[in-house]
Coordinates of C-alpha atoms in Angstrom, one line a residue:
X1 CA 102.1 102.3 71.1
X2 CA 103.2 98.8 72.1
X3 CA 106.6 98.2 73.7
X4 CA 107.9 96.3 70.6
X5 CA 106.8 99.1 68.3
X6 CA 108.5 101.6 70.6
X7 CA 111.8 99.7 70.3
X8 CA 111.5 99.5 66.6
X9 CA 110.9 103.3 66.3
X10 CA 113.9 104.0 68.6
X11 CA 116.0 102.0 66.2
X12 CA 114.6 103.9 63.2
X13 CA 115.5 107.2 64.9
X14 CA 119.0 105.9 65.7
X15 CA 119.6 105.0 62.1
X16 CA 118.2 108.4 61.0
X17 CA 120.5 110.5 63.2
X18 CA 123.6 108.4 62.7
X19 CA 124.8 110.4 59.7
X20 CA 124.3 113.6 61.6
X21 CA 126.5 112.4 64.5
X22 CA 129.5 111.5 62.4
X23 CA 132.7 112.9 63.9
X24 CA 131.0 113.6 67.3
X25 CA 131.0 111.5 70.5
X26 CA 127.3 112.2 71.2
X27 CA 125.2 109.3 72.4
X28 CA 121.8 110.9 72.7
X29 CA 118.9 109.3 74.6
X30 CA 115.9 108.9 72.3
X31 CA 112.7 109.6 74.1
X32 CA 109.3 108.9 72.5
X33 CA 106.2 110.3 74.1
X34 CA 102.5 110.4 73.4
X35 CA 101.4 114.0 72.5
X36 CA 98.9 115.5 75.0
X37 CA 96.9 116.7 72.0
X38 CA 95.9 113.8 69.7
X39 CA 95.7 116.3 66.8
X40 CA 99.5 116.5 67.0
X41 CA 99.9 112.8 66.1
X42 CA 100.6 109.5 67.8
X43 CA 104.3 109.9 68.8
X44 CA 106.5 113.0 69.6
X45 CA 110.3 113.1 69.7
X46 CA 112.5 116.0 70.8
X47 CA 115.8 114.4 69.5
X48 CA 116.5 117.3 67.1
X49 CA 116.5 119.9 70.0
X50 CA 118.5 117.5 72.2
X51 CA 121.4 117.3 69.7
X52 CA 121.2 120.8 68.2
X53 CA 123.3 122.7 70.8
X54 CA 126.3 120.3 70.9
X55 CA 126.3 120.1 67.1
X56 CA 125.9 123.9 66.9
X57 CA 123.1 123.6 64.4
X58 CA 119.5 124.8 64.0
X59 CA 117.2 122.3 65.7
X60 CA 114.4 122.7 63.1
X61 CA 116.8 122.1 60.2
X62 CA 118.1 119.1 62.0
X63 CA 114.5 117.9 62.4
X64 CA 114.0 118.2 58.7
X65 CA 117.1 116.1 58.0
X66 CA 116.0 113.4 60.5
X67 CA 112.6 113.2 59.0
X68 CA 114.1 112.8 55.6
X69 CA 116.2 109.9 56.9
X70 CA 113.2 108.1 58.5
X71 CA 112.3 106.3 55.2
X72 CA 108.6 106.7 55.8
X73 CA 107.6 105.4 52.4
X74 CA 108.8 101.9 53.3
X75 CA 107.8 102.0 57.0
X76 CA 105.2 99.6 58.4
X77 CA 104.8 101.8 61.5
X78 CA 105.1 105.4 60.3
X79 CA 102.5 106.9 58.0
X80 CA 103.6 110.5 58.2
X81 CA 105.9 112.9 60.1
X82 CA 105.5 116.6 60.9
X83 CA 107.9 119.2 62.4
X84 CA 106.4 121.4 65.0
X85 CA 107.6 124.5 66.8
X86 CA 111.4 124.8 67.3
X87 CA 112.1 121.2 66.2
X88 CA 109.6 118.6 67.6
X89 CA 109.1 115.6 65.4
X90 CA 105.5 114.4 65.5
X91 CA 104.8 111.0 63.9
X92 CA 101.5 109.5 62.8
X93 CA 101.3 105.7 62.9
X94 CA 99.6 103.4 60.4
X95 CA 96.1 102.4 61.6
X96 CA 97.1 98.8 61.5
X97 CA 99.9 99.5 63.9
X98 CA 97.6 101.1 66.4
X99 CA 94.9 98.5 66.0
X100 CA 97.3 95.6 66.7
X101 CA 97.1 96.1 70.4
X102 CA 93.6 94.6 70.4
X103 CA 94.9 91.4 68.9
X104 CA 97.8 91.2 71.4
X105 CA 95.5 91.8 74.4
X106 CA 93.0 89.2 73.2
X107 CA 95.7 86.6 72.6
X108 CA 97.6 87.2 75.9
X109 CA 94.5 87.7 78.1
X110 CA 95.4 87.8 81.8
X111 CA 99.1 87.8 80.9
X112 CA 98.9 91.1 79.0
X113 CA 101.2 93.7 80.6
X114 CA 103.4 91.1 82.3
X115 CA 107.0 90.4 81.6
X116 CA 110.0 88.3 82.4
X117 CA 112.4 90.8 83.9
X118 CA 112.7 89.1 87.3
X119 CA 113.4 85.6 85.9
X120 CA 112.9 84.0 89.3
X121 CA 115.0 86.4 91.3
X122 CA 114.1 86.4 95.0
X123 CA 112.5 89.5 96.5
X124 CA 111.2 89.9 100.0
X125 CA 108.6 92.6 100.8
X126 CA 107.9 93.3 104.4
X127 CA 104.8 95.2 105.3
X128 CA 102.2 95.8 107.9
X129 CA 104.4 94.3 110.6
X130 CA 102.2 95.6 113.4
X131 CA 102.9 95.2 117.1
X132 CA 100.5 92.5 118.4
X133 CA 99.1 95.0 120.9
X134 CA 95.8 95.9 119.2
X135 CA 93.7 95.8 116.1
X136 CA 95.1 97.0 112.8
X137 CA 94.7 100.7 112.2
X138 CA 94.2 102.6 109.0
X139 CA 98.0 103.2 108.7
X140 CA 98.5 99.4 108.7
X141 CA 95.7 99.3 106.0
X142 CA 97.7 101.6 103.8
X143 CA 100.7 99.4 104.2
X144 CA 98.7 96.3 103.4
X145 CA 97.3 97.9 100.2
X146 CA 100.7 99.2 99.1
X147 CA 102.6 96.1 100.0
X148 CA 100.3 93.6 98.4
X149 CA 100.0 95.6 95.2
X150 CA 103.8 96.1 95.0
X151 CA 104.3 92.3 95.5
X152 CA 101.9 91.7 92.6
X153 CA 103.8 94.1 90.4
X154 CA 107.0 92.2 91.1
X155 CA 105.2 88.9 90.5
X156 CA 104.0 90.3 87.2
X157 CA 107.6 90.5 86.1
X158 CA 108.2 86.9 87.3
X159 CA 110.1 87.7 90.5
X160 CA 109.9 85.1 93.2
X161 CA 108.2 87.2 95.8
X162 CA 107.9 86.5 99.5
X163 CA 105.3 88.6 101.5
X164 CA 106.5 88.8 105.1
X165 CA 105.0 90.1 108.3
X166 CA 107.5 90.9 111.1
X167 CA 105.9 90.7 114.5
X168 CA 107.4 93.0 117.2
X169 CA 106.4 90.6 119.9
X170 CA 109.1 91.7 122.4
X171 CA 109.7 94.9 124.3
X172 CA 107.9 97.5 126.4
X173 CA 104.7 97.5 124.4
X174 CA 104.2 93.8 124.9
X175 CA 104.8 94.3 128.6
X176 CA 102.1 97.1 128.6
X177 CA 99.7 94.8 126.8
X178 CA 100.1 92.1 129.4
X179 CA 99.8 94.6 132.2
X180 CA 96.6 96.0 130.7
X181 CA 94.9 92.6 130.3
X182 CA 96.0 91.6 133.8
X183 CA 94.4 94.8 135.2
X184 CA 91.1 94.0 133.4
X185 CA 91.3 90.4 134.6
X186 CA 91.6 91.7 138.2
X187 CA 88.4 93.8 137.8
X188 CA 90.0 97.2 137.0
X189 CA 88.9 99.4 134.1
X190 CA 90.0 102.6 132.5
X191 CA 89.3 105.6 134.7
X192 CA 89.8 103.6 138.0
X193 CA 92.3 105.1 140.4
X194 CA 94.4 102.0 140.2
X195 CA 94.3 101.7 136.4
X196 CA 97.9 101.8 135.1
X197 CA 98.9 105.0 133.4
X198 CA 100.5 103.3 130.4
X199 CA 97.8 100.7 129.9
X200 CA 95.7 100.3 126.7
X201 CA 92.1 101.5 127.1
X202 CA 90.3 99.9 124.2
X203 CA 87.3 97.6 124.7
X204 CA 89.4 94.8 123.1
X205 CA 91.5 94.6 126.3
X206 CA 88.4 93.6 128.3
X207 CA 87.5 91.0 125.6
X208 CA 90.9 89.4 125.9
X209 CA 90.7 89.4 129.7
X210 CA 87.3 87.8 129.7
X211 CA 88.5 85.0 127.4
X212 CA 91.6 84.5 129.4
X213 CA 89.6 84.0 132.6
X214 CA 87.4 81.6 130.7
X215 CA 90.5 79.5 129.9
X216 CA 89.8 79.7 126.2
X217 CA 92.2 78.5 123.4
X218 CA 93.4 80.8 120.6
X219 CA 95.6 80.3 117.6
X220 CA 97.3 82.4 115.0
X221 CA 99.2 82.0 111.7
X222 CA 102.2 79.7 111.9
X223 CA 101.8 79.2 115.7
X224 CA 100.5 76.4 117.9
X225 CA 97.2 76.9 119.8
X226 CA 97.5 78.7 123.2
X227 CA 95.3 77.9 126.1
X228 CA 94.9 80.5 128.9
X229 CA 95.6 79.4 132.4
X230 CA 92.8 81.6 133.8
X231 CA 95.1 82.8 136.6
X232 CA 95.2 86.6 136.8
X233 CA 98.6 86.4 138.5
X234 CA 100.1 84.3 135.7
X235 CA 101.7 87.1 133.8
X236 CA 103.6 84.8 131.4
X237 CA 100.3 83.0 130.4
X238 CA 98.6 86.4 130.0
X239 CA 101.4 87.6 127.8
X240 CA 101.4 84.5 125.6
X241 CA 97.6 84.4 125.3
X242 CA 97.2 88.1 124.6
X243 CA 99.8 88.2 121.9
X244 CA 98.3 85.1 120.2
X245 CA 94.8 86.5 120.6
X246 CA 95.7 89.8 118.9
X247 CA 97.7 88.0 116.2
X248 CA 94.5 86.1 115.4
X249 CA 92.5 89.3 115.4
X250 CA 95.0 90.8 112.9
X251 CA 94.8 87.6 110.8
X252 CA 91.0 88.1 110.6
X253 CA 91.5 91.8 109.6
X254 CA 94.0 90.8 106.9
X255 CA 91.7 88.1 105.6
X256 CA 88.8 90.6 105.3
X257 CA 91.3 92.9 103.4
X258 CA 92.2 90.1 101.0
X259 CA 95.9 90.1 102.0
X260 CA 97.8 86.8 102.6
X261 CA 101.4 86.5 103.8
X262 CA 103.8 83.8 102.9
X263 CA 105.9 84.1 106.1
X264 CA 105.5 85.5 109.6
X265 CA 108.7 86.3 111.5
X266 CA 108.8 86.9 115.2
X267 CA 111.2 89.4 116.8
X268 CA 111.4 87.1 119.8
X269 CA 112.9 84.4 117.6
X270 CA 115.9 86.7 116.9
X271 CA 116.7 86.6 120.6
X272 CA 115.8 82.9 121.0
X273 CA 117.9 81.8 118.0
X274 CA 120.9 84.0 119.0
X275 CA 120.7 86.2 115.9
X276 CA 120.8 89.5 117.9
X277 CA 123.9 88.4 119.8
X278 CA 125.5 87.1 116.6
X279 CA 125.0 90.5 114.9
X280 CA 126.4 92.4 117.9
X281 CA 129.5 90.1 118.1
X282 CA 130.1 90.5 114.4
X283 CA 130.0 94.3 114.8
X284 CA 132.4 94.1 117.7
X285 CA 134.8 91.8 115.8
X286 CA 134.7 94.2 112.9
X287 CA 135.9 97.0 115.2
X288 CA 132.8 99.1 114.6
X289 CA 131.8 99.5 118.3
X290 CA 133.1 101.1 121.4
X291 CA 132.1 101.5 125.0
X292 CA 131.3 104.8 126.7
X293 CA 129.3 105.7 129.8
X294 CA 128.6 102.1 130.4
X295 CA 126.9 101.6 127.0
X296 CA 128.0 99.9 123.8
X297 CA 128.0 102.3 120.8
X298 CA 128.0 101.7 117.0
X299 CA 130.2 103.9 114.8
X300 CA 127.3 104.9 112.5
X301 CA 129.0 108.2 111.6
X302 CA 131.4 106.2 109.4
X303 CA 128.4 105.4 107.2
X304 CA 126.8 108.8 106.9
X305 CA 124.8 109.0 110.1
X306 CA 124.8 112.4 111.9
X307 CA 126.1 110.8 115.2
X308 CA 127.0 107.4 116.6
X309 CA 124.2 105.4 118.1
X310 CA 123.8 103.4 121.3
X311 CA 123.4 99.7 120.7
X312 CA 123.3 98.3 124.2
X313 CA 122.2 100.5 127.1
X314 CA 123.9 100.5 130.5
X315 CA 121.1 98.3 131.9
X316 CA 122.0 95.5 129.3
X317 CA 119.0 95.9 127.1
X318 CA 119.4 96.6 123.3
X319 CA 118.1 99.7 121.6
X320 CA 115.3 99.1 119.1
X321 CA 117.4 99.2 115.9
X322 CA 119.7 96.4 116.9
X323 CA 117.2 93.6 116.3
X324 CA 116.3 95.3 113.0
X325 CA 119.9 94.9 111.9
X326 CA 120.0 91.3 113.0
X327 CA 116.7 90.7 111.1
X328 CA 118.0 92.1 107.9
X329 CA 121.2 90.1 108.2
X330 CA 118.9 87.1 108.4
X331 CA 117.0 88.3 105.3
X332 CA 120.3 88.5 103.4
X333 CA 121.4 85.0 104.6
X334 CA 118.0 83.6 103.4
X335 CA 119.0 84.6 99.9
X336 CA 117.1 87.8 99.5
X337 CA 119.4 90.1 97.6
X338 CA 116.5 92.5 97.1
X339 CA 114.5 93.5 100.2
X340 CA 111.8 96.2 100.4
X341 CA 110.3 97.5 103.7
X342 CA 107.0 99.4 103.7
X343 CA 106.7 101.5 106.8
X344 CA 105.2 104.7 108.2
X345 CA 107.2 107.9 107.7
X346 CA 107.9 107.9 111.5
X347 CA 110.5 105.2 110.8
X348 CA 112.6 107.6 108.6
X349 CA 115.2 108.0 111.4
X350 CA 115.9 104.3 111.6
X351 CA 116.9 103.9 107.9
X352 CA 120.4 105.3 108.3
X353 CA 121.1 103.3 111.5
X354 CA 119.9 100.0 110.1
X355 CA 121.8 100.4 106.8
X356 CA 124.9 101.5 108.7
X357 CA 124.7 98.4 110.9
X358 CA 124.4 96.2 107.8
X359 CA 127.4 97.8 106.2
X360 CA 129.4 97.5 109.4
X361 CA 128.7 93.8 109.8
X362 CA 130.9 93.2 106.8
X363 CA 129.0 90.3 105.2
X364 CA 128.9 91.8 101.7
X365 CA 125.5 93.5 102.1
X366 CA 125.4 96.4 99.5
X367 CA 125.0 100.0 100.4
X368 CA 121.3 101.0 100.3
X369 CA 120.0 97.6 101.5
X370 CA 117.1 97.3 102.1
X371 CA 114.9 99.6 100.0
X372 CA 112.2 101.5 101.9
X373 CA 108.8 102.8 100.9
X374 CA 107.6 105.2 103.6
X375 CA 104.0 106.3 103.7
X376 CA 102.4 109.2 105.5
X377 CA 99.3 109.2 107.7
X378 CA 95.7 108.7 106.7
X379 CA 93.0 111.0 107.9
X380 CA 89.5 109.5 108.0
X381 CA 86.4 111.6 107.3
X382 CA 82.8 110.6 107.7
X383 CA 79.7 112.7 107.5
X384 CA 81.9 115.7 106.9
X385 CA 83.9 115.3 110.1
X386 CA 87.2 113.8 111.0
X387 CA 87.0 110.4 112.8
X388 CA 89.8 109.8 115.3
X389 CA 88.5 107.2 117.7
X390 CA 87.1 103.7 117.4
X391 CA 85.2 102.5 120.4
X392 CA 86.8 99.1 120.2
X393 CA 90.4 100.3 119.6
X394 CA 90.1 103.1 122.0
X395 CA 92.3 105.6 120.3
X396 CA 92.3 105.1 116.5
X397 CA 90.2 104.0 113.5
X398 CA 90.7 100.3 112.6
X399 CA 91.0 98.7 109.2
X400 CA 87.9 96.7 110.0
X401 CA 86.0 99.9 110.8
X402 CA 87.0 101.4 107.4
X403 CA 86.0 98.3 105.5
X404 CA 82.6 98.0 107.2
X405 CA 81.9 101.8 106.8
X406 CA 83.0 101.9 103.1
X407 CA 80.9 98.9 102.1
X408 CA 77.7 99.7 104.1
X409 CA 77.7 96.1 105.2
X410 CA 79.1 94.6 102.0
X411 CA 82.6 93.4 102.8
X412 CA 83.7 93.0 99.1
X413 CA 82.5 96.5 98.3
X414 CA 84.2 97.9 101.4
X415 CA 87.5 96.0 100.7
X416 CA 87.5 97.2 97.1
X417 CA 87.0 100.9 98.1
X418 CA 89.6 100.8 100.9
X419 CA 92.3 99.0 98.8
X420 CA 91.8 101.3 95.8
X421 CA 91.7 104.4 97.8
X422 CA 94.8 103.6 99.9
X423 CA 97.0 103.2 96.8
X424 CA 95.5 106.0 94.8
X425 CA 98.1 108.5 96.0
X426 CA 101.8 108.4 96.3
X427 CA 102.8 106.7 99.5
X428 CA 104.8 109.8 100.7
X429 CA 101.7 112.1 100.5
X430 CA 99.1 112.5 103.3
X431 CA 95.8 111.0 102.3
X432 CA 92.2 111.9 103.4
X433 CA 89.9 108.9 103.2
X434 CA 86.4 110.2 102.9
X435 CA 83.9 107.4 103.7
X436 CA 81.1 109.4 102.1
X437 CA 83.0 109.4 98.8
X438 CA 83.7 105.7 99.1
X439 CA 80.0 105.1 99.3
X440 CA 79.0 107.4 96.4
X441 CA 77.8 105.9 93.2
X442 CA 79.2 108.7 91.0
X443 CA 82.3 109.8 89.1
X444 CA 83.5 111.3 92.3
X445 CA 84.2 107.8 93.6
X446 CA 87.3 106.6 91.7
X447 CA 86.8 102.8 92.4
X448 CA 83.1 103.1 91.3
X449 CA 84.2 105.0 88.2
X450 CA 86.7 102.3 87.2
X451 CA 84.4 99.3 88.1
X452 CA 81.5 100.9 86.3
X453 CA 83.6 101.1 83.1
X454 CA 84.1 97.3 83.4
X455 CA 80.4 96.7 84.1
X456 CA 79.4 99.0 81.2
X457 CA 81.4 96.9 78.8
X458 CA 79.9 93.7 80.3
X459 CA 76.5 95.1 79.6
X460 CA 77.3 95.9 76.0
X461 CA 78.8 92.4 75.4
X462 CA 75.8 90.7 77.0
X463 CA 73.5 92.5 74.6
X464 CA 75.4 90.9 71.8
X465 CA 75.8 87.4 73.4
X466 CA 76.3 85.9 76.9
X467 CA 78.3 83.0 75.4
X468 CA 82.0 83.6 76.3
X469 CA 83.0 81.1 73.6
X470 CA 81.4 83.3 71.0
X471 CA 83.2 86.4 72.4
X472 CA 86.5 84.5 72.4
X473 CA 86.2 84.3 68.5
X474 CA 86.4 88.1 68.3
X475 CA 90.2 87.6 68.2
X476 CA 89.7 86.8 64.5
X477 CA 87.7 89.8 63.4
X478 CA 89.0 92.5 61.0
X479 CA 90.0 95.6 63.0
X480 CA 90.4 98.0 60.1
X481 CA 87.1 99.8 60.9
X482 CA 88.6 101.2 64.2
X483 CA 89.5 104.6 62.9
X484 CA 87.3 107.0 64.8
X485 CA 89.2 109.6 66.9
X486 CA 87.9 108.2 70.2
X487 CA 88.9 104.7 69.1
X488 CA 92.5 105.9 68.3
X489 CA 92.7 107.4 71.8
X490 CA 91.4 104.3 73.5
X491 CA 93.7 102.1 71.5
X492 CA 96.7 104.2 72.5
X493 CA 95.7 104.0 76.2
X494 CA 95.4 100.2 76.0
X495 CA 98.9 100.0 74.5
X496 CA 100.3 102.0 77.5
X497 CA 99.4 99.4 80.1
X498 CA 102.6 97.4 80.1
X499 CA 104.6 100.6 80.3
X500 CA 102.5 101.8 83.2
X501 CA 103.2 98.6 85.1
X502 CA 106.9 98.9 84.4
X503 CA 106.9 102.5 85.6
X504 CA 105.1 101.5 88.8
X505 CA 107.7 98.8 89.5
X506 CA 110.6 101.1 88.9
X507 CA 109.2 103.8 91.2
X508 CA 108.0 101.2 93.8
X509 CA 104.7 103.1 93.3
X510 CA 101.5 101.1 92.9
X511 CA 99.6 104.4 92.7
X512 CA 100.7 104.5 89.0
X513 CA 98.3 101.5 88.4
X514 CA 95.4 103.4 90.0
X515 CA 96.2 106.5 87.9
X516 CA 96.3 104.4 84.8
X517 CA 93.0 102.6 85.5
X518 CA 91.2 105.9 86.1
X519 CA 92.6 107.3 82.8
X520 CA 91.5 104.1 81.0
X521 CA 88.1 104.2 82.5
X522 CA 87.8 107.9 81.5
X523 CA 88.7 107.0 77.9
X524 CA 86.1 104.1 77.9
X525 CA 83.4 106.4 79.2
X526 CA 84.2 109.0 76.6
X527 CA 84.2 106.5 73.8
X528 CA 80.9 105.0 75.1
X529 CA 79.2 108.4 75.0
X530 CA 80.6 109.3 71.6
X531 CA 80.1 106.0 69.6
X532 CA 77.6 103.2 69.4
X533 CA 79.1 99.7 69.6
X534 CA 76.2 97.6 68.3
X535 CA 75.8 99.4 65.0
X536 CA 74.0 97.9 61.9
X537 CA 77.3 97.7 59.9
X538 CA 78.6 94.2 60.8
X539 CA 82.3 94.8 60.2
X540 CA 82.3 97.9 62.4
X541 CA 80.2 96.3 65.1
X542 CA 82.5 93.3 65.3
X543 CA 85.6 95.4 65.4
X544 CA 84.1 97.6 68.2
X545 CA 83.1 94.5 70.1
X546 CA 86.7 93.3 69.9
X547 CA 87.8 96.7 71.2
X548 CA 85.4 96.3 74.1
X549 CA 86.7 92.9 74.9
X550 CA 90.3 94.2 75.0
X551 CA 89.4 97.1 77.2
X552 CA 87.5 94.8 79.6
X553 CA 90.6 92.5 79.8
X554 CA 93.0 95.4 80.7
X555 CA 90.6 96.7 83.3
X556 CA 90.4 93.2 84.8
X557 CA 94.1 92.8 84.7
X558 CA 94.8 96.1 86.5
X559 CA 92.1 95.7 89.1
X560 CA 93.2 92.2 89.9
X561 CA 96.8 93.4 90.4
X562 CA 95.7 95.8 93.1
X563 CA 93.4 93.4 94.7
X564 CA 90.1 94.9 93.6
X565 CA 87.2 93.0 92.1
X566 CA 85.8 93.6 88.6
X567 CA 82.0 93.3 88.9
X568 CA 79.9 92.6 85.7
X569 CA 77.0 94.6 87.1
X570 CA 76.8 97.7 89.3

């Protein structure tokens, strides 16, 4: 059922129950759902049972009165109504009402499913935000898939979306990176007696050291090129070169993954631009800090935290959540009234502190800002065994590893598999990425299953004609022959697409799109196995071709939204 049809039916029910509510203050919420069993009709409503208890009436008798008030005889939507069980109202819609989704899809094309809810409102989505200390790991890959798909969901509703990558290019980890590269530049390697205990052991450290000694030049997004001094005692040059080198490596990984950011923000700039000190001063001026044991504390307990938190340690350095507070103040000042952070579940403890700091600053930032989507870890399986270590990274599996393994050398195929798989579960559930499944050309592989549905339709259409201009004229065909049970089920699933996108947006859950695509692919495969499209009867053939065109369009729309290709051949 299309969204406009749903609105109309809700109004019909409101009119039908109005006489029954006279004298009461009830304002019931009318919920319409698609019955799980198609034999029960097209729409189910439990409004009679919802209002029966407060009205002290029998729900089945109420249902009978509601059905009598639906004015089915004059309805363009409802063809019949039945009462089931204790008072469920099941509706059957006119065939024309169900078939109209094909016309809407063919007319709207790539816009089908999109809306105007955002109307240009600014939204910033921060994701990946990896420390520039090594290649991107599979956790970053899950963030990239989630963040890019979520951004696309907001863009589909005409929000003005900014994809932002926050670089933690300051602190202990950066110092460890520079120390590691310096040690390799001086001829040391992991396992040597003099090798620093906190150094990074991956092969990439040696690659950086080699290029540094060769005085090479590297560049990364939104930064000027950096040329190495080649002096192994020049720690400042080693640091600058190493960070830029790894930022470039991460740029390459993201490019292979098909993710492009609008803005890169450096943690170091918060210090250089005085934003951290400004935030601390604002908190002090607001009376939200105090000194104890030589440290500066923030009164986070006033905002629901379990204890106050240290902001500035006795050695003068800031704790890690302070620049996060400053960064989000900057986001607010940049005009982003809605901000979403996608991070690993290990960041859960920082949420209360950052939000408390933002409340305490007193700049009008609302409670609950920013929103967070936290994801759990990804376990990688290959050849039936868990893979924990990448030779190049030293201690984890990289995004690049996963793309290469999942595509067997085909980058597009690998990217499609990784992106689809990594959003195919709720972010807060742990996920096992099985490379063998990603390579399988079977129903077991969800991305293959969905893409094959698209390719299957392309094959049918190509048997009719390869001229897209001819196919475009299918928008004018008579759809009345589409009455077979499998056709009704497929039509209903196509009509659900806009609502599936809306649900995904409300939940900040791109997995809903993957769920929908798998269901739609399943309906297509079932229909394909049950009915022939290119039949001898011309009106039936043309109507079914139009249905195939509409299904192909929705599959394309959904796959494009999550950054996955829609191949015409498999």
